[in-house]
């Protein structure tokens, strides 16, 4: 008897993957949880996040636990190839985000399956796939020079940069986040496979453990220095802040970017061994917060508003002037804010030193990196006491177009019209 080769993913509505809030939503007949309403409490870790909306998912949607990021360079010089690629990638991403197989034939015995298969049996696990276009896409190759937004400027060399160009930059960046590492990896792998005739993967990065909260429903996680990270991040619920600092509005010189956002990634190596030899008091003064509670120095609870003018009895500031949070806080930096959405990483050991090659894959979203990330990082790179323990080893910037509203639309479609 011939065997059935009809492959399926473990669909959200299939029953076996249903847990907590996800089960309730399914019981109420919700085919897909809209990303506006999915805030990622533990019960919905397996549920899908809607791919559709005014903005791409993966920015203001609740930060998941795992990351797979890849930057691609185009090998084609044809503009229509780029459009076809974005069309195919969008179609596949819609399917994967819903927990379905990559469209195409995965059953034929005489062709490679359209879906590579490692996510078979796995739920959507809140997969989001977010696409961005790098500055290099707007060079002479595709006739898009005139459509490059001014905000998509190359990130200038910043103080203390130790960047590796082989893992920096890229024509297209894809951020896949999920609560299951295999689901996130599967998304990147399948997009790479679909694009193999027109793109090469320039660099990639896996991340474990979110280092920020992007929703008020999420508890603050800890980074590899052992400190709570994300306490004073912008939250999706702060729609005024999202509009002021994150979403591109009418101020843009390129209307195709309205509703989008600019993504900056920085691979930041932490010199963990040195940090682990540092006294707790110094660690807390480097960050400007209490390690266990996350409270600002001088405060008692995590969400206390830091008092940057408080002085100790000897007249020194309670939060040192070169503490990370003193320099990064909007009260002291001229009002700059960004949405942080980074992940911890470890890439094994550094063969030269035997130390862990681990740190923070810093991700932030903003309206304009020229007036947000760049001046902020310049300020941190010059003065941050944390610099003794960290090194920025890669950098990239991408323009993430707005979300798509229908299954026939595709990423950045309005760039080409
Ligand atoms: C390995 C590198 C880094 C580590 C370990 C780190 C860690 C932290 C920690 C523990 C906090 C306090 C909790 C919070 O409010 O989130 C914080 C706050 C913050 N960090 Fe970082 N950070 C790093 C890199 C960066 C970079 C590169 C930027 C931007 C260029 C940045 C921007 C901020 C901002 C804006 C805040 C909020 C400050 C406030 O409003 O109080 N951080 N970071």
CSV table of C-alpha atoms and ligand atoms in Angstrom, one decimal:
chain,number,residue,atom,x,y,z
A,1,UNK,CA,0.0,0.0,0.0
A,2,UNK,CA,1.4,3.4,-0.9
A,3,UNK,CA,2.3,5.7,2.0
A,4,UNK,CA,0.6,9.1,2.5
A,5,UNK,CA,3.1,11.9,2.1
A,6,UNK,CA,0.6,14.6,2.9
A,7,UNK,CA,2.7,16.7,5.4
A,8,UNK,CA,1.2,19.1,8.0
A,9,UNK,CA,2.5,21.3,10.7
A,10,UNK,CA,0.9,20.9,14.1
A,11,UNK,CA,-1.7,23.6,13.5
A,12,UNK,CA,-2.8,25.9,16.3
A,13,UNK,CA,-6.3,24.7,15.8
A,14,UNK,CA,-5.3,21.1,15.6
A,15,UNK,CA,-5.9,20.5,19.3
A,16,UNK,CA,-2.6,19.0,20.6
A,17,UNK,CA,-0.8,22.3,20.7
A,18,UNK,CA,-3.5,24.2,22.5
A,19,UNK,CA,-2.6,25.7,25.8
A,20,UNK,CA,-3.9,28.4,28.1
A,21,UNK,CA,-5.0,31.6,26.4
A,22,UNK,CA,-4.5,30.0,23.0
A,23,UNK,CA,-7.0,27.3,23.8
A,24,UNK,CA,-9.5,29.9,24.9
A,25,UNK,CA,-9.0,31.9,21.7
A,26,UNK,CA,-9.4,28.8,19.6
A,27,UNK,CA,-12.5,27.7,21.5
A,28,UNK,CA,-14.0,31.1,20.8
A,29,UNK,CA,-13.4,30.5,17.1
A,30,UNK,CA,-10.5,32.8,16.5
A,31,UNK,CA,-8.6,31.4,13.6
A,32,UNK,CA,-5.6,33.6,14.1
A,33,UNK,CA,-4.8,35.7,17.2
A,34,UNK,CA,-4.3,39.2,15.9
A,35,UNK,CA,-0.8,40.6,16.7
A,36,UNK,CA,-2.4,43.6,18.2
A,37,UNK,CA,-4.0,41.5,20.9
A,38,UNK,CA,-1.3,38.8,21.4
A,39,UNK,CA,0.8,40.0,24.3
A,40,UNK,CA,2.7,36.7,24.8
A,41,UNK,CA,1.7,35.6,28.3
A,42,UNK,CA,3.0,32.1,29.0
A,43,UNK,CA,-0.3,30.4,27.9
A,44,UNK,CA,0.0,31.7,24.3
A,45,UNK,CA,3.7,30.8,23.8
A,46,UNK,CA,2.6,28.2,21.1
A,47,UNK,CA,-0.1,30.4,19.4
A,48,UNK,CA,0.4,32.2,16.1
A,49,UNK,CA,0.9,36.0,15.9
A,50,UNK,CA,-0.9,37.6,13.0
A,51,UNK,CA,1.4,38.5,10.1
A,52,UNK,CA,-1.0,41.2,8.9
A,53,UNK,CA,-1.4,44.8,10.1
A,54,UNK,CA,-0.4,48.4,9.7
A,55,UNK,CA,3.1,47.5,11.0
A,56,UNK,CA,5.2,44.4,10.6
A,57,UNK,CA,5.0,42.0,13.4
A,58,UNK,CA,8.2,41.4,15.4
A,59,UNK,CA,8.5,45.1,16.4
A,60,UNK,CA,5.8,46.0,18.8
A,61,UNK,CA,4.6,42.4,19.3
A,62,UNK,CA,5.7,40.7,22.5
A,63,UNK,CA,9.3,39.8,22.4
A,64,UNK,CA,9.6,36.0,22.1
A,65,UNK,CA,12.3,33.8,23.7
A,66,UNK,CA,14.4,33.0,20.6
A,67,UNK,CA,16.0,34.7,17.7
A,68,UNK,CA,17.4,33.7,14.3
A,69,UNK,CA,18.6,36.6,12.3
A,70,UNK,CA,20.2,36.7,8.9
A,71,UNK,CA,21.5,39.3,6.5
A,72,UNK,CA,21.5,38.6,2.8
A,73,UNK,CA,23.3,40.1,-0.2
A,74,UNK,CA,21.6,40.1,-3.6
A,75,UNK,CA,23.5,38.3,-6.3
A,76,UNK,CA,21.1,39.4,-9.1
A,77,UNK,CA,21.1,42.8,-10.8
A,78,UNK,CA,17.5,42.6,-11.9
A,79,UNK,CA,15.0,44.7,-10.1
A,80,UNK,CA,12.1,42.3,-11.0
A,81,UNK,CA,14.1,39.5,-9.4
A,82,UNK,CA,14.2,41.5,-6.2
A,83,UNK,CA,10.4,42.1,-6.4
A,84,UNK,CA,9.8,38.4,-7.1
A,85,UNK,CA,12.0,37.4,-4.1
A,86,UNK,CA,10.1,39.7,-1.7
A,87,UNK,CA,6.9,38.4,-3.1
A,88,UNK,CA,7.9,34.7,-2.5
A,89,UNK,CA,9.4,35.5,0.8
A,90,UNK,CA,6.3,37.2,2.0
A,91,UNK,CA,4.1,34.3,0.9
A,92,UNK,CA,6.2,31.8,2.6
A,93,UNK,CA,6.4,33.9,5.8
A,94,UNK,CA,2.6,34.3,5.9
A,95,UNK,CA,2.4,30.5,5.8
A,96,UNK,CA,5.1,29.8,8.4
A,97,UNK,CA,3.8,32.4,10.8
A,98,UNK,CA,0.4,30.6,10.7
A,99,UNK,CA,2.1,27.3,11.4
A,100,UNK,CA,1.7,26.0,7.9
A,101,UNK,CA,4.2,24.4,5.5
A,102,UNK,CA,6.0,26.6,3.0
A,103,UNK,CA,3.7,26.7,0.0
A,104,UNK,CA,4.7,24.3,-2.8
A,105,UNK,CA,5.0,20.6,-3.3
A,106,UNK,CA,6.6,18.8,-0.4
A,107,UNK,CA,5.3,15.3,-1.3
A,108,UNK,CA,6.8,14.6,-4.7
A,109,UNK,CA,9.5,11.9,-4.6
A,110,UNK,CA,11.3,13.4,-7.6
A,111,UNK,CA,11.9,16.9,-6.3
A,112,UNK,CA,13.3,18.5,-3.2
A,113,UNK,CA,10.4,19.3,-0.8
A,114,UNK,CA,9.3,22.9,-0.8
A,115,UNK,CA,9.4,22.9,3.0
A,116,UNK,CA,12.6,21.6,4.6
A,117,UNK,CA,10.6,19.7,7.2
A,118,UNK,CA,12.2,20.4,10.6
A,119,UNK,CA,9.2,22.3,11.9
A,120,UNK,CA,6.7,19.4,11.1
A,121,UNK,CA,4.7,18.7,14.2
A,122,UNK,CA,5.7,22.0,15.8
A,123,UNK,CA,3.1,24.8,16.6
A,124,UNK,CA,3.6,28.3,15.3
A,125,UNK,CA,5.2,29.2,18.6
A,126,UNK,CA,4.5,33.0,18.1
A,127,UNK,CA,6.8,33.1,15.0
A,128,UNK,CA,7.3,36.6,13.6
A,129,UNK,CA,9.4,37.3,10.5
A,130,UNK,CA,10.4,40.9,10.0
A,131,UNK,CA,12.1,42.2,6.9
A,132,UNK,CA,14.3,45.2,6.4
A,133,UNK,CA,16.2,46.7,3.5
A,134,UNK,CA,19.9,47.8,3.9
A,135,UNK,CA,21.4,51.0,2.5
A,136,UNK,CA,23.4,48.9,-0.1
A,137,UNK,CA,20.1,47.9,-1.8
A,138,UNK,CA,19.7,51.5,-2.9
A,139,UNK,CA,22.9,51.6,-4.9
A,140,UNK,CA,23.0,51.7,-8.7
A,141,UNK,CA,22.0,48.0,-9.2
A,142,UNK,CA,18.3,48.3,-9.1
A,143,UNK,CA,17.6,51.9,-10.0
A,144,UNK,CA,16.3,52.5,-6.5
A,145,UNK,CA,18.9,55.3,-5.7
A,146,UNK,CA,16.1,58.0,-5.6
A,147,UNK,CA,14.0,56.0,-3.2
A,148,UNK,CA,16.5,55.7,-0.4
A,149,UNK,CA,15.2,57.3,2.7
A,150,UNK,CA,17.5,59.9,4.2
A,151,UNK,CA,17.1,58.1,7.6
A,152,UNK,CA,18.7,55.0,6.0
A,153,UNK,CA,22.1,56.5,6.3
A,154,UNK,CA,25.1,54.3,6.9
A,155,UNK,CA,25.9,54.1,10.6
A,156,UNK,CA,29.1,56.1,11.0
A,157,UNK,CA,32.1,54.7,12.8
A,158,UNK,CA,31.4,55.1,16.5
A,159,UNK,CA,33.7,55.4,19.4
A,160,UNK,CA,35.4,52.0,20.4
A,161,UNK,CA,33.9,50.2,17.4
A,162,UNK,CA,35.6,46.9,16.7
A,163,UNK,CA,33.4,45.8,13.8
A,164,UNK,CA,33.9,42.7,11.7
A,165,UNK,CA,32.8,43.7,8.2
A,166,UNK,CA,32.0,40.0,7.3
A,167,UNK,CA,29.3,40.0,9.9
A,168,UNK,CA,28.0,43.5,9.4
A,169,UNK,CA,25.7,45.2,6.9
A,170,UNK,CA,23.7,43.5,4.2
A,171,UNK,CA,21.2,44.2,1.4
A,172,UNK,CA,18.3,42.6,3.3
A,173,UNK,CA,17.9,41.7,6.9
A,174,UNK,CA,15.5,39.1,8.3
A,175,UNK,CA,14.6,38.9,11.9
A,176,UNK,CA,12.8,35.6,12.9
A,177,UNK,CA,11.7,35.4,16.5
A,178,UNK,CA,9.8,32.5,18.1
A,179,UNK,CA,9.3,30.8,21.4
A,180,UNK,CA,10.8,27.7,19.8
A,181,UNK,CA,14.4,27.9,18.4
A,182,UNK,CA,13.7,25.3,15.7
A,183,UNK,CA,10.7,27.3,14.4
A,184,UNK,CA,12.9,30.4,14.2
A,185,UNK,CA,15.7,28.6,12.5
A,186,UNK,CA,13.3,26.9,10.1
A,187,UNK,CA,12.0,30.3,8.9
A,188,UNK,CA,15.5,31.6,8.1
A,189,UNK,CA,16.6,28.4,6.5
A,190,UNK,CA,13.5,28.2,4.2
A,191,UNK,CA,13.8,31.9,3.1
A,192,UNK,CA,17.5,31.2,2.3
A,193,UNK,CA,16.4,28.2,0.3
A,194,UNK,CA,13.7,30.0,-1.6
A,195,UNK,CA,16.2,32.8,-2.4
A,196,UNK,CA,19.2,30.7,-3.3
A,197,UNK,CA,19.3,31.8,-7.0
A,198,UNK,CA,19.3,35.5,-6.1
A,199,UNK,CA,20.8,36.0,-2.7
A,200,UNK,CA,23.6,34.7,-0.5
A,201,UNK,CA,23.6,34.7,3.2
A,202,UNK,CA,26.1,37.3,4.3
A,203,UNK,CA,26.0,36.6,8.1
A,204,UNK,CA,23.6,35.2,10.6
A,205,UNK,CA,23.1,35.2,14.4
A,206,UNK,CA,21.2,33.0,16.7
A,207,UNK,CA,20.0,34.4,20.0
A,208,UNK,CA,18.5,32.8,23.1
A,209,UNK,CA,16.8,34.6,25.9
A,210,UNK,CA,15.1,37.9,25.2
A,211,UNK,CA,16.8,40.9,26.9
A,212,UNK,CA,13.9,43.2,26.9
A,213,UNK,CA,10.2,43.4,27.4
A,214,UNK,CA,8.1,45.1,24.7
A,215,UNK,CA,4.7,44.6,26.5
A,216,UNK,CA,3.5,45.5,29.9
A,217,UNK,CA,2.3,41.9,30.3
A,218,UNK,CA,5.9,40.6,30.2
A,219,UNK,CA,8.2,40.2,33.1
A,220,UNK,CA,11.6,41.8,32.7
A,221,UNK,CA,14.2,39.2,31.7
A,222,UNK,CA,17.9,39.3,32.7
A,223,UNK,CA,20.9,39.7,30.3
A,224,UNK,CA,24.2,37.7,30.6
A,225,UNK,CA,25.6,40.3,33.1
A,226,UNK,CA,22.8,39.0,35.4
A,227,UNK,CA,20.9,42.3,35.4
A,228,UNK,CA,17.3,42.9,34.6
A,229,UNK,CA,17.2,44.4,31.1
A,230,UNK,CA,14.3,46.3,29.6
A,231,UNK,CA,12.8,47.9,32.7
A,232,UNK,CA,12.5,51.3,31.1
A,233,UNK,CA,12.0,50.1,27.5
A,234,UNK,CA,9.2,51.6,25.4
A,235,UNK,CA,6.2,49.2,25.6
A,236,UNK,CA,3.7,48.5,22.7
A,237,UNK,CA,0.9,49.8,24.9
A,238,UNK,CA,2.6,53.2,25.0
A,239,UNK,CA,1.1,54.1,21.6
A,240,UNK,CA,2.1,57.8,22.0
A,241,UNK,CA,5.7,56.8,22.5
A,242,UNK,CA,5.5,54.3,19.7
A,243,UNK,CA,4.3,57.0,17.4
A,244,UNK,CA,6.9,59.5,18.7
A,245,UNK,CA,9.9,57.3,18.7
A,246,UNK,CA,9.4,54.1,16.7
A,247,UNK,CA,7.0,54.3,13.7
A,248,UNK,CA,7.9,56.4,10.7
A,249,UNK,CA,5.3,59.0,10.1
A,250,UNK,CA,4.6,61.8,7.6
A,251,UNK,CA,8.0,63.4,8.4
A,252,UNK,CA,9.7,60.9,6.1
A,253,UNK,CA,11.1,61.9,2.7
A,254,UNK,CA,10.0,58.5,1.3
A,255,UNK,CA,6.2,57.9,1.7
A,256,UNK,CA,6.8,54.1,1.1
A,257,UNK,CA,8.3,53.9,4.6
A,258,UNK,CA,5.3,55.4,6.4
A,259,UNK,CA,4.2,52.9,9.1
A,260,UNK,CA,7.6,51.3,9.0
A,261,UNK,CA,10.6,51.6,11.3
A,262,UNK,CA,14.4,51.5,11.2
A,263,UNK,CA,16.2,48.5,12.7
A,264,UNK,CA,19.8,48.7,14.0
A,265,UNK,CA,21.6,45.5,15.1
A,266,UNK,CA,24.9,45.5,17.0
A,267,UNK,CA,26.6,42.2,18.1
A,268,UNK,CA,28.0,43.2,21.5
A,269,UNK,CA,30.6,40.8,22.9
A,270,UNK,CA,30.7,40.7,26.7
A,271,UNK,CA,33.9,40.0,28.5
A,272,UNK,CA,32.1,37.9,30.9
A,273,UNK,CA,35.2,36.5,32.7
A,274,UNK,CA,36.4,40.0,33.7
A,275,UNK,CA,32.8,40.9,34.8
A,276,UNK,CA,32.6,37.8,36.9
A,277,UNK,CA,35.7,38.9,38.9
A,278,UNK,CA,34.2,42.3,39.6
A,279,UNK,CA,32.7,43.1,43.1
A,280,UNK,CA,28.9,43.4,43.2
A,281,UNK,CA,29.0,47.0,44.3
A,282,UNK,CA,31.1,47.9,41.2
A,283,UNK,CA,28.8,45.9,38.9
A,284,UNK,CA,25.8,47.8,40.3
A,285,UNK,CA,27.6,51.2,39.8
A,286,UNK,CA,28.5,50.2,36.2
A,287,UNK,CA,24.8,49.7,35.4
A,288,UNK,CA,23.3,52.2,37.9
A,289,UNK,CA,20.8,49.6,39.2
A,290,UNK,CA,20.6,47.0,42.0
A,291,UNK,CA,21.4,43.6,40.6
A,292,UNK,CA,18.8,41.4,42.3
A,293,UNK,CA,15.8,43.8,42.4
A,294,UNK,CA,16.5,45.8,39.3
A,295,UNK,CA,15.7,49.0,41.3
A,296,UNK,CA,17.7,52.1,40.3
A,297,UNK,CA,20.5,52.9,42.8
A,298,UNK,CA,18.9,54.8,45.7
A,299,UNK,CA,15.4,53.3,44.9
A,300,UNK,CA,13.7,50.2,46.4
A,301,UNK,CA,11.7,48.6,43.6
A,302,UNK,CA,12.4,47.8,39.9
A,303,UNK,CA,10.0,50.4,38.4
A,304,UNK,CA,10.9,53.3,40.7
A,305,UNK,CA,11.8,56.3,38.6
A,306,UNK,CA,15.6,56.8,38.9
A,307,UNK,CA,16.6,59.9,40.8
A,308,UNK,CA,19.6,61.1,38.8
A,309,UNK,CA,20.2,64.1,41.0
A,310,UNK,CA,20.3,62.3,44.4
A,311,UNK,CA,23.7,62.7,46.2
A,312,UNK,CA,25.2,60.4,48.8
A,313,UNK,CA,26.4,61.8,52.1
A,314,UNK,CA,29.8,62.4,50.7
A,315,UNK,CA,28.3,64.5,47.9
A,316,UNK,CA,28.8,62.0,45.1
A,317,UNK,CA,25.9,61.1,42.8
A,318,UNK,CA,24.0,58.0,43.9
A,319,UNK,CA,23.8,56.9,40.3
A,320,UNK,CA,27.3,57.6,38.9
A,321,UNK,CA,27.4,60.0,36.0
A,322,UNK,CA,29.1,57.3,33.9
A,323,UNK,CA,26.7,54.5,34.8
A,324,UNK,CA,25.0,52.9,31.8
A,325,UNK,CA,21.5,54.0,32.7
A,326,UNK,CA,22.6,57.6,33.6
A,327,UNK,CA,24.0,58.0,30.1
A,328,UNK,CA,21.2,56.1,28.3
A,329,UNK,CA,18.2,57.7,30.1
A,330,UNK,CA,16.2,60.2,28.1
A,331,UNK,CA,16.2,62.6,31.0
A,332,UNK,CA,20.0,63.0,30.5
A,333,UNK,CA,20.5,62.4,26.8
A,334,UNK,CA,18.4,65.2,25.3
A,335,UNK,CA,15.2,63.2,25.1
A,336,UNK,CA,16.3,60.2,22.9
A,337,UNK,CA,14.4,57.0,23.2
A,338,UNK,CA,14.5,53.7,21.3
A,339,UNK,CA,12.6,50.4,21.3
A,340,UNK,CA,15.1,47.7,22.4
A,341,UNK,CA,14.4,44.1,21.4
A,342,UNK,CA,17.7,42.3,21.7
A,343,UNK,CA,18.8,38.7,22.6
A,344,UNK,CA,21.6,37.0,24.5
A,345,UNK,CA,23.9,34.9,22.3
A,346,UNK,CA,26.8,32.5,22.7
A,347,UNK,CA,28.9,31.4,19.8
A,348,UNK,CA,31.2,29.0,21.7
A,349,UNK,CA,34.6,30.0,22.8
A,350,UNK,CA,37.2,32.4,21.5
A,351,UNK,CA,40.0,30.2,20.3
A,352,UNK,CA,42.6,33.0,20.9
A,353,UNK,CA,41.7,33.5,24.6
A,354,UNK,CA,39.7,30.4,25.6
A,355,UNK,CA,37.0,32.9,26.9
A,356,UNK,CA,33.3,32.6,26.1
A,357,UNK,CA,32.3,34.3,22.9
A,358,UNK,CA,29.0,35.5,24.3
A,359,UNK,CA,27.1,38.7,24.8
A,360,UNK,CA,24.1,40.7,23.6
A,361,UNK,CA,22.8,40.8,20.1
A,362,UNK,CA,21.4,44.3,20.5
A,363,UNK,CA,18.4,45.1,18.3
A,364,UNK,CA,16.6,48.5,18.4
A,365,UNK,CA,13.8,50.1,16.4
A,366,UNK,CA,13.3,53.7,15.9
A,367,UNK,CA,12.0,56.5,13.6
A,368,UNK,CA,15.5,57.7,12.6
A,369,UNK,CA,18.8,56.1,13.6
A,370,UNK,CA,20.6,59.4,12.7
A,371,UNK,CA,18.9,61.1,15.6
A,372,UNK,CA,18.3,58.2,18.0
A,373,UNK,CA,20.7,55.2,18.0
A,374,UNK,CA,23.7,57.0,16.6
A,375,UNK,CA,24.0,59.9,19.1
A,376,UNK,CA,23.0,57.6,21.9
A,377,UNK,CA,25.7,55.0,21.1
A,378,UNK,CA,28.3,57.8,20.5
A,379,UNK,CA,27.5,59.0,24.0
A,380,UNK,CA,27.7,55.5,25.5
A,381,UNK,CA,30.9,54.6,23.4
A,382,UNK,CA,32.7,57.7,24.8
A,383,UNK,CA,31.7,57.5,28.5
A,384,UNK,CA,29.9,54.4,29.5
A,385,UNK,CA,31.6,52.6,32.5
A,386,UNK,CA,30.2,49.4,30.9
A,387,UNK,CA,32.8,49.8,28.0
A,388,UNK,CA,35.4,48.0,30.1
A,389,UNK,CA,33.4,44.8,29.7
A,390,UNK,CA,31.9,45.0,26.2
A,391,UNK,CA,33.0,45.3,22.6
A,392,UNK,CA,30.8,46.0,19.6
A,393,UNK,CA,31.7,43.5,16.9
A,394,UNK,CA,29.1,43.9,14.2
A,395,UNK,CA,26.7,46.6,13.0
A,396,UNK,CA,23.8,46.8,10.5
A,397,UNK,CA,20.9,49.1,9.7
A,398,UNK,CA,17.8,48.2,7.8
A,399,UNK,CA,14.6,50.1,6.7
A,400,UNK,CA,11.7,47.9,7.7
A,401,UNK,CA,8.7,48.8,5.5
A,402,UNK,CA,5.2,49.0,6.9
A,403,UNK,CA,3.1,45.8,7.4
A,404,UNK,CA,1.1,44.2,4.8
A,405,UNK,CA,-2.7,44.0,5.0
A,406,UNK,CA,-3.7,41.3,2.4
A,407,UNK,CA,-2.2,37.9,1.3
A,408,UNK,CA,-1.6,39.3,-2.2
A,409,UNK,CA,0.6,42.2,-0.9
A,410,UNK,CA,4.3,41.8,-0.3
A,411,UNK,CA,7.1,43.4,1.7
A,412,UNK,CA,8.1,46.8,0.4
A,413,UNK,CA,5.6,46.6,-2.5
A,414,UNK,CA,5.1,50.4,-2.5
A,415,UNK,CA,8.8,50.9,-2.9
A,416,UNK,CA,8.5,49.5,-6.5
A,417,UNK,CA,5.3,51.3,-7.5
B,1,LIG,C1,26.1,44.6,26.3
B,1,LIG,C2,25.6,45.9,26.2
B,1,LIG,C3,24.5,46.4,27.0
B,1,LIG,C4,24.0,46.0,28.2
B,1,LIG,C5,24.5,44.8,29.1
B,1,LIG,C6,22.9,46.8,28.6
B,1,LIG,C7,22.2,46.7,29.8
B,1,LIG,C8,21.2,47.5,30.3
B,1,LIG,C9,20.6,47.5,31.5
B,1,LIG,C10,20.8,46.4,32.6
B,1,LIG,C11,19.7,48.5,31.6
B,1,LIG,C12,18.8,48.8,32.8
B,1,LIG,C13,17.4,48.3,32.7
B,1,LIG,C14,16.5,49.0,31.6
B,1,LIG,O1,16.0,50.1,31.8
B,1,LIG,O2,16.4,48.4,30.6
B,1,LIG,C15,19.8,49.2,30.4
B,1,LIG,C16,19.1,50.3,30.0
B,1,LIG,C17,19.2,51.0,28.8
B,1,LIG,N1,20.1,50.7,27.8
B,1,LIG,FE1,21.4,49.3,27.7
B,1,LIG,N2,22.7,47.7,27.6
B,1,LIG,C18,23.7,47.5,26.7
B,1,LIG,C19,23.8,48.2,25.5
B,1,LIG,C20,23.0,49.3,25.1
B,1,LIG,C21,23.1,50.0,23.9
B,1,LIG,C22,24.1,49.7,22.8
B,1,LIG,C23,22.2,51.0,23.9
B,1,LIG,C24,21.9,52.1,22.9
B,1,LIG,C25,22.7,52.6,22.1
B,1,LIG,C26,21.5,50.9,25.2
B,1,LIG,C27,20.4,51.7,25.6
B,1,LIG,C28,19.8,51.6,26.8
B,1,LIG,C29,18.7,52.5,27.2
B,1,LIG,C30,18.1,53.6,26.3
B,1,LIG,C31,18.3,52.1,28.5
B,1,LIG,C32,17.2,52.7,29.3
B,1,LIG,C33,17.8,53.7,30.2
B,1,LIG,C34,16.8,54.4,31.1
B,1,LIG,O3,15.9,55.0,30.6
B,1,LIG,O4,16.9,54.3,32.3
B,1,LIG,N3,22.0,49.8,25.9
B,1,LIG,N4,20.8,48.6,29.5
